[in-house]
Tab-separated table of C-alpha atoms in Angstrom:
chain	number	residue	atom	x	y	z
A	7	UNK	CA	2.593	13.747	-8.687
A	8	UNK	CA	3.558	11.182	-11.516
A	9	UNK	CA	7.164	12.234	-11.455
A	10	UNK	CA	7.547	11.533	-7.964
A	11	UNK	CA	6.376	8.653	-7.650
A	12	UNK	CA	8.164	7.301	-11.518
A	13	UNK	CA	11.035	8.472	-9.788
A	14	UNK	CA	10.884	6.267	-6.188
A	15	UNK	CA	10.525	3.399	-7.972
A	16	UNK	CA	12.832	3.936	-10.077
A	17	UNK	CA	15.499	4.766	-8.046
A	18	UNK	CA	14.124	1.039	-6.060
A	19	UNK	CA	15.298	-0.153	-9.600
A	20	UNK	CA	18.706	0.963	-9.558
A	21	UNK	CA	19.204	0.194	-5.999
A	22	UNK	CA	18.434	-3.090	-6.523
A	23	UNK	CA	20.966	-2.909	-9.519
A	24	UNK	CA	23.142	-2.043	-8.288
A	25	UNK	CA	23.376	-4.304	-4.956
A	26	UNK	CA	21.506	-7.480	-6.050
A	27	UNK	CA	20.112	-8.931	-9.870
A	28	UNK	CA	18.783	-6.225	-11.883
A	29	UNK	CA	14.783	-6.021	-12.447
A	30	UNK	CA	14.189	-7.630	-15.922
A	31	UNK	CA	11.230	-5.237	-17.520
A	32	UNK	CA	9.430	-5.162	-21.139
A	33	UNK	CA	7.336	-2.950	-23.079
A	34	UNK	CA	4.138	-4.024	-21.845
A	35	UNK	CA	5.632	-3.776	-17.728
A	36	UNK	CA	7.354	-0.467	-18.217
A	37	UNK	CA	3.294	0.766	-19.635
A	38	UNK	CA	1.399	-1.382	-16.632
A	39	UNK	CA	3.851	1.244	-14.518
A	40	UNK	CA	3.162	4.498	-16.056
A	41	UNK	CA	-0.752	3.430	-15.764
A	42	UNK	CA	-0.444	2.928	-12.716
A	43	UNK	CA	1.419	6.534	-11.850
A	44	UNK	CA	-0.614	8.672	-14.097
A	45	UNK	CA	-3.556	6.429	-12.092
A	46	UNK	CA	-2.846	7.591	-8.644
A	47	UNK	CA	-1.724	10.875	-9.778
A	48	UNK	CA	-5.180	11.417	-10.672
A	49	UNK	CA	-6.707	10.264	-7.133
A	50	UNK	CA	-3.935	12.161	-4.369
A	51	UNK	CA	-5.700	14.834	-5.094
A	52	UNK	CA	-9.132	13.035	-4.458
A	53	UNK	CA	-7.916	12.410	-1.473
A	54	UNK	CA	-5.591	15.115	-0.340
A	55	UNK	CA	-7.957	18.092	-0.724
A	56	UNK	CA	-6.295	20.377	0.737
A	57	UNK	CA	-3.407	22.792	0.362
A	58	UNK	CA	0.139	21.840	1.211
A	59	UNK	CA	3.193	19.110	0.842
A	60	UNK	CA	0.141	16.194	1.502
A	61	UNK	CA	-0.351	15.563	-1.988
A	62	UNK	CA	3.913	14.749	-2.584
A	63	UNK	CA	3.254	13.461	0.866
A	64	UNK	CA	1.134	10.273	-0.675
A	65	UNK	CA	3.125	9.901	-3.891
A	66	UNK	CA	5.702	8.832	-1.661
A	67	UNK	CA	3.638	6.600	-0.330
A	68	UNK	CA	1.752	5.363	-3.728
A	69	UNK	CA	5.455	5.408	-5.308
A	70	UNK	CA	6.693	2.693	-3.126
A	71	UNK	CA	3.915	0.791	-3.291
A	72	UNK	CA	3.981	1.022	-6.691
A	73	UNK	CA	7.744	-0.597	-6.829
A	74	UNK	CA	6.666	-3.644	-3.867
A	75	UNK	CA	3.827	-4.271	-6.073
A	76	UNK	CA	6.674	-3.907	-8.829
A	77	UNK	CA	9.323	-6.286	-7.070
A	78	UNK	CA	7.141	-8.667	-5.521
A	79	UNK	CA	4.768	-9.519	-8.903
A	80	UNK	CA	8.911	-9.681	-10.299
A	81	UNK	CA	10.721	-11.839	-7.887
A	82	UNK	CA	8.816	-12.207	-5.003
A	83	UNK	CA	10.007	-10.611	-3.384
A	84	UNK	CA	10.091	-6.543	-1.288
A	85	UNK	CA	12.732	-4.912	-0.184
A	86	UNK	CA	13.612	-3.342	3.557
A	87	UNK	CA	14.225	-0.286	1.902
A	88	UNK	CA	10.480	-0.136	0.233
A	89	UNK	CA	8.368	1.652	3.033
A	90	UNK	CA	11.260	3.838	4.272
A	91	UNK	CA	10.010	6.909	2.818
A	92	UNK	CA	6.143	5.805	2.769
A	93	UNK	CA	6.126	5.115	6.645
A	94	UNK	CA	7.898	8.269	6.862
A	95	UNK	CA	5.523	10.148	4.059
A	96	UNK	CA	2.838	8.242	6.059
A	97	UNK	CA	3.602	9.313	9.382
A	98	UNK	CA	4.811	12.671	8.011
A	99	UNK	CA	0.526	12.310	7.535
A	100	UNK	CA	-1.169	11.301	10.115
A	101	UNK	CA	1.568	13.902	11.967
A	102	UNK	CA	-0.390	16.999	10.344
A	103	UNK	CA	-3.897	15.790	10.635
A	104	UNK	CA	-4.094	15.603	14.248
A	105	UNK	CA	-3.070	18.990	14.292
A	106	UNK	CA	-5.903	19.667	12.157
A	107	UNK	CA	-9.911	20.636	13.039
A	108	UNK	CA	-10.866	18.421	9.965
A	109	UNK	CA	-9.631	14.773	12.323
A	110	UNK	CA	-12.021	14.389	15.026
A	111	UNK	CA	-11.381	11.865	17.866
A	112	UNK	CA	-7.554	12.352	17.243
A	113	UNK	CA	-7.909	9.818	20.384
A	114	UNK	CA	-9.761	6.696	19.224
A	115	UNK	CA	-7.726	7.392	15.837
A	116	UNK	CA	-4.634	7.035	17.403
A	117	UNK	CA	-5.465	3.968	19.774
A	118	UNK	CA	-7.141	2.725	17.084
A	119	UNK	CA	-4.244	2.561	14.665
A	120	UNK	CA	-1.570	1.271	16.794
A	121	UNK	CA	-4.692	-1.790	17.794
A	122	UNK	CA	-4.227	-2.795	14.381
A	123	UNK	CA	-0.436	-2.372	14.183
A	124	UNK	CA	0.221	-4.474	17.158
A	125	UNK	CA	-1.873	-6.837	15.101
A	126	UNK	CA	-0.333	-6.542	11.730
A	127	UNK	CA	3.355	-7.412	13.630
A	128	UNK	CA	1.108	-10.249	16.359
A	129	UNK	CA	-0.932	-12.548	14.193
A	130	UNK	CA	-1.506	-11.289	10.216
A	131	UNK	CA	1.611	-10.858	9.983
A	132	UNK	CA	2.069	-14.803	10.359
A	133	UNK	CA	-0.502	-15.385	8.367
A	134	UNK	CA	0.573	-13.964	4.481
A	135	UNK	CA	3.867	-12.339	5.156
A	136	UNK	CA	5.697	-9.753	6.840
A	137	UNK	CA	5.746	-7.587	3.664
A	138	UNK	CA	2.276	-7.047	2.974
A	139	UNK	CA	2.252	-6.754	6.905
A	140	UNK	CA	4.291	-3.489	6.109
A	141	UNK	CA	1.592	-2.415	3.387
A	142	UNK	CA	-1.321	-2.544	5.830
A	143	UNK	CA	0.360	-0.959	8.302
A	144	UNK	CA	1.966	1.973	6.100
A	145	UNK	CA	-1.559	2.256	4.638
A	146	UNK	CA	-3.821	2.144	8.048
A	147	UNK	CA	-1.748	5.469	9.266
A	148	UNK	CA	-2.289	7.516	5.878
A	149	UNK	CA	-5.793	5.723	6.478
A	150	UNK	CA	-5.583	7.620	9.812
A	151	UNK	CA	-4.712	10.712	8.938
A	152	UNK	CA	-7.575	10.831	6.603
A	153	UNK	CA	-10.090	10.024	10.011
A	154	UNK	CA	-10.168	5.906	9.682
A	155	UNK	CA	-10.425	4.130	12.010
A	156	UNK	CA	-10.534	0.545	13.172
A	157	UNK	CA	-13.325	0.266	10.941
A	158	UNK	CA	-11.654	1.546	7.724
A	159	UNK	CA	-8.647	-0.557	8.388
A	160	UNK	CA	-10.112	-4.044	8.183
A	161	UNK	CA	-12.197	-2.607	5.111
A	162	UNK	CA	-8.804	-2.266	3.628
A	163	UNK	CA	-8.212	-5.623	3.970
A	164	UNK	CA	-11.454	-7.617	4.017
A	165	UNK	CA	-11.193	-5.459	0.125
A	166	UNK	CA	-8.046	-6.937	-0.393
A	167	UNK	CA	-8.600	-10.338	0.005
A	168	UNK	CA	-12.011	-10.550	-1.702
A	169	UNK	CA	-10.802	-9.523	-4.262
A	170	UNK	CA	-7.255	-11.653	-4.488
A	171	UNK	CA	-9.736	-14.652	-3.983
A	172	UNK	CA	-12.295	-12.973	-7.587
A	173	UNK	CA	-9.415	-12.945	-9.139
A	174	UNK	CA	-7.854	-16.181	-8.710
A	175	UNK	CA	-11.571	-17.510	-9.174
A	176	UNK	CA	-11.580	-16.877	-12.304
A	177	UNK	CA	-8.491	-18.199	-12.995
A	178	UNK	CA	-9.065	-21.900	-11.107
A	179	UNK	CA	-6.449	-20.887	-8.769
A	180	UNK	CA	-8.526	-22.100	-5.968
A	181	UNK	CA	-9.164	-25.160	-5.133
A	182	UNK	CA	-12.134	-26.059	-2.889
A	183	UNK	CA	-11.900	-25.239	0.119
A	184	UNK	CA	-11.306	-21.487	-0.836
A	185	UNK	CA	-7.625	-21.459	-0.837
A	186	UNK	CA	-4.628	-21.061	-3.188
A	187	UNK	CA	-3.625	-24.138	-5.439
A	188	UNK	CA	0.102	-22.279	-5.875
A	189	UNK	CA	0.896	-18.824	-3.786
A	190	UNK	CA	0.935	-14.886	-5.090
A	191	UNK	CA	2.373	-11.143	-4.730
A	192	UNK	CA	-0.549	-9.666	-2.811
A	193	UNK	CA	1.352	-6.465	-3.297
A	194	UNK	CA	-1.217	-5.227	-5.978
A	195	UNK	CA	-5.062	-5.945	-4.186
A	196	UNK	CA	-3.487	-4.412	-0.545
A	197	UNK	CA	-2.365	-1.220	-3.722
A	198	UNK	CA	-6.067	-1.026	-5.674
A	199	UNK	CA	-7.860	-1.948	-2.394
A	200	UNK	CA	-6.211	0.989	-1.042
A	201	UNK	CA	-7.358	3.474	-2.949
A	202	UNK	CA	-10.334	2.817	-3.078
A	203	UNK	CA	-10.767	2.636	0.050
A	204	UNK	CA	-9.165	5.982	0.340
A	205	UNK	CA	-12.035	7.029	-2.572
A	206	UNK	CA	-14.124	5.858	-0.851
A	207	UNK	CA	-13.536	7.635	2.326
A	208	UNK	CA	-14.262	10.443	0.987
A	209	UNK	CA	-16.953	10.135	-1.177
A	210	UNK	CA	-18.385	8.941	2.700
A	211	UNK	CA	-18.219	12.201	4.505
């Protein structure tokens, strides 16, 4: 799984190098990518306990999220191609889960998911950027495949904002109104919150 995650990041960086300015990373940044990939590898079997290709699919999603974090941190940009494999893998996970007895009330889950996706494109995405909206959509599809509904999707958003505000408060990047003085990448907070919510969702069952 670690190889899959790192392979997606490496492939993405090669694509960027071919079609755009290459990313310049130092040793510590490469170490950070490796550490993140290893941590994701540890969490994936906890979230996907059943046998089959679920762990591989979640590894693809994890690799895409990690690539998005790297580009967001480095150049404050996320390339659209990052989301194509992530969305495909998440959709397959959801499709597979709908045919298993572990998912109760699949119609309610799908309605909640569809409503959340519409809100992301129509409302929330305009508040924090298209790439962040895409990330929340991909994560919500995975979360729905684990049986989560609207409360889980919203908990992910709330936790992401909470982590962002706490981190920026420590850095002194909040004004008196609680707004950011200087914009910062949001993808890392979305990604960390996704794994936390997914793990908590498993533990809560």
